[in-house]
Structures are given as structure tokens and as C-alpha cells.
Coordinates of C-alpha atoms in Angstrom, one line a residue:
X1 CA 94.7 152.5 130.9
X2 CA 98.3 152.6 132.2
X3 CA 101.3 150.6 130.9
X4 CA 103.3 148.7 133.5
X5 CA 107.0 149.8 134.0
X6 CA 109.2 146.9 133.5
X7 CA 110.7 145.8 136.6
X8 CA 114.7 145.7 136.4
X9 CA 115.5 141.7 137.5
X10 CA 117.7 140.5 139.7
X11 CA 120.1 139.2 136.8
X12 CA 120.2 142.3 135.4
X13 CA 121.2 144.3 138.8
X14 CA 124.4 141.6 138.8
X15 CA 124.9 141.7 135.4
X16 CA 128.4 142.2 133.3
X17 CA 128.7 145.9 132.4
X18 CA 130.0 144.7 128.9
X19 CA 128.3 146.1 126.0
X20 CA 126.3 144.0 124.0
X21 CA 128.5 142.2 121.2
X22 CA 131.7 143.3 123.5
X23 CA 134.6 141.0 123.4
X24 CA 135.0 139.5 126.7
X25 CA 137.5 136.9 128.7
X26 CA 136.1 135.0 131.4
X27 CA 137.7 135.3 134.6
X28 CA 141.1 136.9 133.9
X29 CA 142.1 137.3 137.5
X30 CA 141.5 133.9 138.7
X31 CA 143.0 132.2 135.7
X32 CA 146.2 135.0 135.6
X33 CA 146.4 134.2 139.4
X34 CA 146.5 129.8 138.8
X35 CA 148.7 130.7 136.2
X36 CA 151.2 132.4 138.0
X37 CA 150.9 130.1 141.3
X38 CA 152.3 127.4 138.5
X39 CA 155.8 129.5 138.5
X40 CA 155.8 130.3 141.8
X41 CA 155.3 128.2 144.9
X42 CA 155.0 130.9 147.3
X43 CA 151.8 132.0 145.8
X44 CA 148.5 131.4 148.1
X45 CA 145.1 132.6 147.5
X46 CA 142.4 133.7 150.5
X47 CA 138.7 134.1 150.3
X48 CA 136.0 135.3 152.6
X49 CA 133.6 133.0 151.7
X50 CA 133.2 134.8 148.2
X51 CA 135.5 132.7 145.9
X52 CA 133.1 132.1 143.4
X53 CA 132.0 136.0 143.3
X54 CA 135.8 137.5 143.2
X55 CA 136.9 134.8 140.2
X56 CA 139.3 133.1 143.2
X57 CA 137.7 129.7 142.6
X58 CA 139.6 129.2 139.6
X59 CA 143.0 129.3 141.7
X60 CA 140.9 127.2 144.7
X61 CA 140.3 124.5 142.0
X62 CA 143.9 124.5 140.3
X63 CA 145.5 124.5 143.7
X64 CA 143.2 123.5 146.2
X65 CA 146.3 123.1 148.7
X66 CA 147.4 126.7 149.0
X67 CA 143.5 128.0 149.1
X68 CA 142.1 129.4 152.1
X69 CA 138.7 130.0 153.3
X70 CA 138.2 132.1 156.1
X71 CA 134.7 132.3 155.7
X72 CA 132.8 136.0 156.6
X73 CA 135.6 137.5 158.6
X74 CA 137.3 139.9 157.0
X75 CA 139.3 141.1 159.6
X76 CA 140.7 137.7 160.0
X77 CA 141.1 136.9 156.0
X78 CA 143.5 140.2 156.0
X79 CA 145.2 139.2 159.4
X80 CA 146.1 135.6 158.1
X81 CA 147.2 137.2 154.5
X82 CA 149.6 139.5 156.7
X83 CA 150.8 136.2 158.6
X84 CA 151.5 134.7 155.8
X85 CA 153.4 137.3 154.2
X86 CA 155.4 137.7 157.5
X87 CA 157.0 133.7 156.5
X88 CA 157.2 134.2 152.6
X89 CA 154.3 133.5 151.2
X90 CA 152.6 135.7 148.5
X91 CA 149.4 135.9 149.6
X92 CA 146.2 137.1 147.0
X93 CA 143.4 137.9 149.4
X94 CA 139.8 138.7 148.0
X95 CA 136.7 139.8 148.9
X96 CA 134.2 142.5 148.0
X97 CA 135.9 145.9 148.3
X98 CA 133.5 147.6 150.4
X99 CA 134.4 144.8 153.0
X100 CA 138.1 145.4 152.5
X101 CA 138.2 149.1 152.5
X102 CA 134.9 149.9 155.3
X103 CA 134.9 146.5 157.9
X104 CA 138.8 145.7 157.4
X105 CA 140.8 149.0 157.2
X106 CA 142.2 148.8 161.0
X107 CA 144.0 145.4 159.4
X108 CA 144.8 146.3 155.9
X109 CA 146.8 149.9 157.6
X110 CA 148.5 148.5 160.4
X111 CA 148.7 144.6 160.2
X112 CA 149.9 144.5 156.5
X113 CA 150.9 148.4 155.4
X114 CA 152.9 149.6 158.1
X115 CA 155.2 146.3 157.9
X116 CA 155.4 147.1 154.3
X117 CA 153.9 143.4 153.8
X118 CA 154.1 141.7 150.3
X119 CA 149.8 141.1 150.6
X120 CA 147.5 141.7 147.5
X121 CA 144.6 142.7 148.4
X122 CA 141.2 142.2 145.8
X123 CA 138.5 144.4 146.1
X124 CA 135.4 142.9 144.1
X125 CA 132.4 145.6 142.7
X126 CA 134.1 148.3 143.1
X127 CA 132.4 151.7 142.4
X128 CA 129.1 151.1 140.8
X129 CA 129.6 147.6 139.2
X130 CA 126.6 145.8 141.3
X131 CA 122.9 147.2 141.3
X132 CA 122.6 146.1 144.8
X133 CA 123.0 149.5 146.5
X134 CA 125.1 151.0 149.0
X135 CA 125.7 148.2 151.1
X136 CA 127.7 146.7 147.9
X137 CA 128.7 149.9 145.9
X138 CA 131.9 150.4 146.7
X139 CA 131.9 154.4 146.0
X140 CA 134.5 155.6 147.9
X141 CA 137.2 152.8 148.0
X142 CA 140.3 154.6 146.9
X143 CA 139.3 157.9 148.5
X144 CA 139.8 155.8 152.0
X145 CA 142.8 154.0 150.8
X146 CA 144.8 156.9 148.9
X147 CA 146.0 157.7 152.4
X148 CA 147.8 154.7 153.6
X149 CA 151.7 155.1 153.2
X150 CA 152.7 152.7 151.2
X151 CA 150.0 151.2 149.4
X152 CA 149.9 151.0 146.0
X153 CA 146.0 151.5 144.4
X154 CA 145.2 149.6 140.7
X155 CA 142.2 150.3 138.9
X156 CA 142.4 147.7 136.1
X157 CA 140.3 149.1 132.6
X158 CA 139.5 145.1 131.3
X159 CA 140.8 141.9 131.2
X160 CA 144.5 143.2 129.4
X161 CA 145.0 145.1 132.5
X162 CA 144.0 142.3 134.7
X163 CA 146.2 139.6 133.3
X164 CA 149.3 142.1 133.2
X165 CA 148.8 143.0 136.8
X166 CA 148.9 139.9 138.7
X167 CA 152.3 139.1 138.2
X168 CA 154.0 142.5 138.7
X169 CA 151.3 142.6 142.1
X170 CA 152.8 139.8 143.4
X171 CA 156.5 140.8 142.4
X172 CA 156.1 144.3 143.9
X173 CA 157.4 144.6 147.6
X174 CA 154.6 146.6 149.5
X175 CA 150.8 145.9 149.8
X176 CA 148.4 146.4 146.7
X177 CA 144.7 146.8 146.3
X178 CA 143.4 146.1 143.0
X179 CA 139.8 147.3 142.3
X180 CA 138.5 143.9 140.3
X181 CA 136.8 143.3 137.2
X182 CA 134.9 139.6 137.6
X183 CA 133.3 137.4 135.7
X184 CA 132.8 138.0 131.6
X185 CA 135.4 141.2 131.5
X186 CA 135.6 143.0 128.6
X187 CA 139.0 142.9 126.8
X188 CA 139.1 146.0 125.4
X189 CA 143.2 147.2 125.4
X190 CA 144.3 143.8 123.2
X191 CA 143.7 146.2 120.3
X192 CA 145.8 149.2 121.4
X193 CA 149.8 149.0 121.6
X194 CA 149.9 148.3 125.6
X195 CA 151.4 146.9 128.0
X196 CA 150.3 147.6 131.7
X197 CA 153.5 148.7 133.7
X198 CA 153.1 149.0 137.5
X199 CA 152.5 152.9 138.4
X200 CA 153.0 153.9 134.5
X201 CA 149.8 155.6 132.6
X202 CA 149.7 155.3 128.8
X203 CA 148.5 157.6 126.1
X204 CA 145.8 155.5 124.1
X205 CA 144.4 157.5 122.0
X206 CA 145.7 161.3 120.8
X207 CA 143.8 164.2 119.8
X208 CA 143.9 168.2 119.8
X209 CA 140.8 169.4 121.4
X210 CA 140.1 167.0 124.4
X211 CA 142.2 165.4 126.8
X212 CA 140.4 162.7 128.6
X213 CA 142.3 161.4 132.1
X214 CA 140.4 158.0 133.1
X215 CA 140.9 154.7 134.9
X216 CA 139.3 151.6 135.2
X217 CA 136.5 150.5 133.5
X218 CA 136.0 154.4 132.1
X219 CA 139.1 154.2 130.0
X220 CA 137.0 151.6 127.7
X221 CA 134.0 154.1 127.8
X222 CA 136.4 156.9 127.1
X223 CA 138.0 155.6 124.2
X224 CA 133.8 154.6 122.5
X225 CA 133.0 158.4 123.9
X226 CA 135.7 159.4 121.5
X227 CA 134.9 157.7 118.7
X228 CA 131.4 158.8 119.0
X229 CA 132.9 162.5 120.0
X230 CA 134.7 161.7 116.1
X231 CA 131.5 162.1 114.3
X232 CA 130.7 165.3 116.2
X233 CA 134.2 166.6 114.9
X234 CA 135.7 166.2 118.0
X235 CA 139.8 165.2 118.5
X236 CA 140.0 163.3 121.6
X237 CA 142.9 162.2 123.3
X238 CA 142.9 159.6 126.0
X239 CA 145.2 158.9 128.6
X240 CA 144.7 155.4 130.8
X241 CA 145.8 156.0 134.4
X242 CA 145.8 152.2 135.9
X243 CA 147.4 153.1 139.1
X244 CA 146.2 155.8 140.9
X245 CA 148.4 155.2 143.6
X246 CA 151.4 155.9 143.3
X247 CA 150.0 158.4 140.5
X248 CA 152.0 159.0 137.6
X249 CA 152.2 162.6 137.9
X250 CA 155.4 162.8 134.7
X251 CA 152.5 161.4 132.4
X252 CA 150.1 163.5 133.6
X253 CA 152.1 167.2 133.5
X254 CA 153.2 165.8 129.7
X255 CA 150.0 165.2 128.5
X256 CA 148.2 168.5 130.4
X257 CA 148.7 171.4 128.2
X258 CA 147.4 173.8 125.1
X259 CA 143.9 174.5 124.7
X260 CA 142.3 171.0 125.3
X261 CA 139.1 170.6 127.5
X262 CA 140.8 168.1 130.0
X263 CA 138.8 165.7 131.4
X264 CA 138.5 162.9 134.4
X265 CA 136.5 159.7 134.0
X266 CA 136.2 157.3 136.8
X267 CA 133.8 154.8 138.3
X268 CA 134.1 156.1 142.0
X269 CA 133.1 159.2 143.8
X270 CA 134.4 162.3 142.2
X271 CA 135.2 162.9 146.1
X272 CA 138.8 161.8 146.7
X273 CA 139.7 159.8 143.9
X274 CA 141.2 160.2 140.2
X275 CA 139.9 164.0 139.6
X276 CA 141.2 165.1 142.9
X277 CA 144.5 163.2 142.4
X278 CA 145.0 165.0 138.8
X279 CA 144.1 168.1 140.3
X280 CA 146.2 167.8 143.5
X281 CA 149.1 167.0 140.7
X282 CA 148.4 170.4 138.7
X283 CA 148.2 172.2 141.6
X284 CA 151.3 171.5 143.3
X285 CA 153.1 171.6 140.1
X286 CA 151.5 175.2 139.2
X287 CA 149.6 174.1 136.9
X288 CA 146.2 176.3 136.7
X289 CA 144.4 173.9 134.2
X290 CA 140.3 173.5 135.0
X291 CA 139.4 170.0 135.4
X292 CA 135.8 168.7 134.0
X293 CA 135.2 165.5 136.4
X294 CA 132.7 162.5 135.3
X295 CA 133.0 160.4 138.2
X296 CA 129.9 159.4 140.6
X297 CA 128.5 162.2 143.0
X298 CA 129.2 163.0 146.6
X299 CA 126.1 160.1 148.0
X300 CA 125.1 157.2 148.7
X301 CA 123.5 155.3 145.1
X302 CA 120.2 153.8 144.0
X303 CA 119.6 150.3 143.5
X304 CA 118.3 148.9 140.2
X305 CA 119.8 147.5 136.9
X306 CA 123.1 148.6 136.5
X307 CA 122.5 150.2 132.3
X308 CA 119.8 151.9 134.0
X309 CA 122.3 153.2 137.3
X310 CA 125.1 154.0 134.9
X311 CA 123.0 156.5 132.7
X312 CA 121.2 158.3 135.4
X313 CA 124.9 158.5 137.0
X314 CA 126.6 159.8 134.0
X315 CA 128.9 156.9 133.5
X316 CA 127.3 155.9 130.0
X317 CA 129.0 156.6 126.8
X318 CA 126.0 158.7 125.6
X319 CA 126.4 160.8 128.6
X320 CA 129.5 161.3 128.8
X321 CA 129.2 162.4 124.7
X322 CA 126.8 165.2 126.1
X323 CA 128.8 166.3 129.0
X324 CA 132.1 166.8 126.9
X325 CA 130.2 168.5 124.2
X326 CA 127.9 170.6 126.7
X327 CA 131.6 171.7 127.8
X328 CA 132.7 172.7 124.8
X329 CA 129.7 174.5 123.5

């Protein structure tokens, strides 16, 4: 007699990545974003046809006059946002970010960077944040980005980060992508002294035998990794790198140094993201520091439930645990 293998649901492949118990705020973006549009009247919000999935319907419903749908074109929904920039306006423009970054990058590089263009753009399910495969898992969204003069990359950890950001995004000059965090996002940094500051890391968390580099939603696994690494008599340190473009490469050469095990931690492809950045940052400084990087690998994901995907990926707190102590043994 066999025994049937549970089959991972749909809910479950599109479910929050919080832990059970976590802390969470619901919606931060689209609630920091109405908030903000209340201050400023040069604030307008833009959707392709995925409000409801990039938290912009909170903004559509609070100020359903300077909402746009533009429905499945993404080519157009970043055009407009660059129109719209061109006479004033502050324009917030979301969709998923493998839409953004793969179908729109001809617009996002010359209609909005190369004019230096005041346009936000919001990347939903970035990295592996959706179960639904490829065609959603946005792996390798900064690594085609990082190269577009000008453009400032943000790589929020929880809903701290998230609420912080909007109004320094919209007060910064040039174009931004921000990697979003939707729905029920853990709030994780409330209980740490921070403050998110536009290209700025912050040291969270210090410690003499590791040195853990991460952004995103990692820097929350980071900091459980090292309280778990705690029991196992391990000191770790964690430094929260939020934009990885421009990088902040003083905070970086500060913290890098000693005997610590320094490791990356990010939810993208290890190809052309945060572990290349910090390396390219050692390297050119003359730094000869070996880098441990937990990121996703170089190819294209399963599909399934997304505990399941972020174990077998290495993006779990218990692996990461083994990793860093594998290193150390």
C-alpha cells in the first residue's frame, strides 16, 4: 500500500512568505502610497490591470481621480508614467516585475532613464515570492536593471522598509524600481533601531564570527538564522543592504574585515545581483575577502508551494543555519 503525497494547493503556491505567528501589516505600499498622495497633489498611481495583485488598489480607492488603468500593456503603462513625469506629475507605476524588467525594458531605459524621469516603477513577486514558475519568478530582475544609468534599485526587507520608501521614491529626482512585498508583509524592522535612508545600508545586528550582507526579504531570514546560529555558539552580525543600486559601498568596506565568514543573502539569482555587487565592491577596492553567496541558482525554478520552493532553494532559515555552519566547519 502506498501513501499519497499531498498535493501543494493553489493558495499555498500564492501564499504570504510570513512565518506562521509572524507580525504582519497589510498592504504597506498601497496604504504608504494613499497616504502620501494626501500631501502631495502631484502624486498618480498606474496599473496594468494588476491593482489588486501589486496593493495599488488601496491608492485606486482613496483617489480614484489620479488612478490609471492601462490594462495588459506594459509598454504603454511605463510610456504614460514617463509622460506624465515629463508635465510634473509623480507617477507610481505597478505591475509584476518580470513584466517590467523582461516585456518593458526598451521603455523603462530610454523613455523614462535616459531623461532622468521622476517615474517609480513597482515590480510585484520579485525573485521567488510566487509558486507559479518561471513565467512569474522574477529571478533575475536587478541583474537586468543594475545596468541602467541612473536608476536607483530597492529591495525593501518588510513592511518598515516599505512605508519609509515611498516618500523618499517619490522625492528622489531619477527613476526607481522597488522590488515589492504585497499583501500581509511581515514587519519585522519596527523592533530594531531603523530608519530606511535612500541608498544607506544599516548594521542590524553585530557579531564577531559571521558577517551576513542581505537585502530584501533575506535580511528578516538573516537576522532568525542568527538567532538560531546563537544556540550553536555562533556571533552573527547582519548588515541590511535596501538599495542595491546605488550600492553603499562606505558601509560595506566598514563592516568587511577580521576573520568573519562573510556572507550574501538574497532572494534573486546569485547571477548579477547582491553577491556580485559586494564582490565587485571588494574587488575594486582591493579587498581579497571570499564571499559565501545564498541567493537562488543560475536556472530557471520549479513550481509548487512556496515553503516547499524556498527549502529546496536554500532560502529557508534552516538552510541557511546549515550552510553557514557547513562553512565554518
Amino acid at each position: 500500500m502506498t501513501t499519497a503525497t499531498k498535493k501543494a494547493t493553489t493558495s499555498a503556491m500564492i501564499a504570504s512568505f510570513a512565518d506562521e505567528g509572524q507580525k504582519t501589516t497589510k498592504a504597506p505600499f498601497g496604504h504608504a502610497l494613499a497616504g502620501l498622495a494626501e500631501q502631495r497633489q502631484d502624486v498618480v498611481g498606474l496599473s496594468a490591470d494588476l491593482a489588486k495583485y501589486t496593493d495599488m488598489h488601496v491608492f485606486r480607492d482613496a483617489h480614484p481621480e489620479r488612478f490609471f488603468q492601462m490594462g495588459m500593456a506594459e509598454q504603454s503603462l511605463l510610456a504614460a508614467a514617463a509622460g506624465m513625469a515629463e508635465v510634473g506629475l509623480t507617477p507610481f507605476a505597478s505591475t509584476y516585475s518580470v513584466f517590467a524588467t523582461r516585456r518593458a525594458y526598451d521603455f523603462l531605459c530610454l523613455d523614462i532613464a535616459e531623461p532622468g524621469l521622476n517615474v517609480n516603477v513597482i515590480g510585484g513577486l520579485p525573485g521567488l515570492t510566487t509558486g507559479y514558475g518561471p513565467s512569474h519568478q522574477a529571478t533575475e530582475d536587478v541583474a537586468i536593471l543594475r545596468g541602467i544609468p541612473g536608476l536607483t534599485i530597492v529591495d525593501p526587507c518588510d513592511s518598515v522598509d516599505i512605508e519609509q520608501a515611498v516618500p523618499q521614491l517619490a522625492d528622489s529626482p531619477g527613476p526607481t524600481y522597488l522590488r515589492l512585498l504585497r499583501g500581509a508583509v511581515p514587519t519585522v524592522l519596527d523592533e530594531y533601531d531603523y530608519r530606511f535612508q535612500l541608498g544607506k545600508a544599516a548594521e542590524l545586528r553585530t557579531g564577531r564570527d559571521v558577517l551576513m550582507i542581505s537585502s530584501g526579504l533575506m535580511t528578516m531570514r538573516a537576522l532568525s538564522a542568527a538567532a538560531e546560529l546563537a544556540a550553536d555558539h555562533v556571533d552573527v552580525a547582519v548588515l541590511h543592504v535596501p538599495t542595491i543600486k546605488p550600492l553603499d559601498r562606505q558601509a560595506i568596506l566598514a563592516a568587511v574585515g577580521g576573520d568573519r565568514l562573510v556572507v550574501t543573502l538574497e532572494n534573486h539569482t546569485v547571477v548579477g545581483g547582491l553577491a556580485e555587487s559586494v564582490a565587485s565592491c571588494l574587488a575594486f577596492a582591493g579587498v581579497g575577502e571570499r564571499i559565501v553567496p545564498i541567493g537562488l541558482p543560475d536556472e530557471f525554478l520549479a513550481a509548487g508551494a512556496l515553503p516547499t520552493l524556498h527549502d529546496r532553494y536554500g532560502l529557508s532559515v534552516p538552510q541557511i543555519r546549515e550552510r553557514v555552519l557547513a562553512e565554518l566547519g
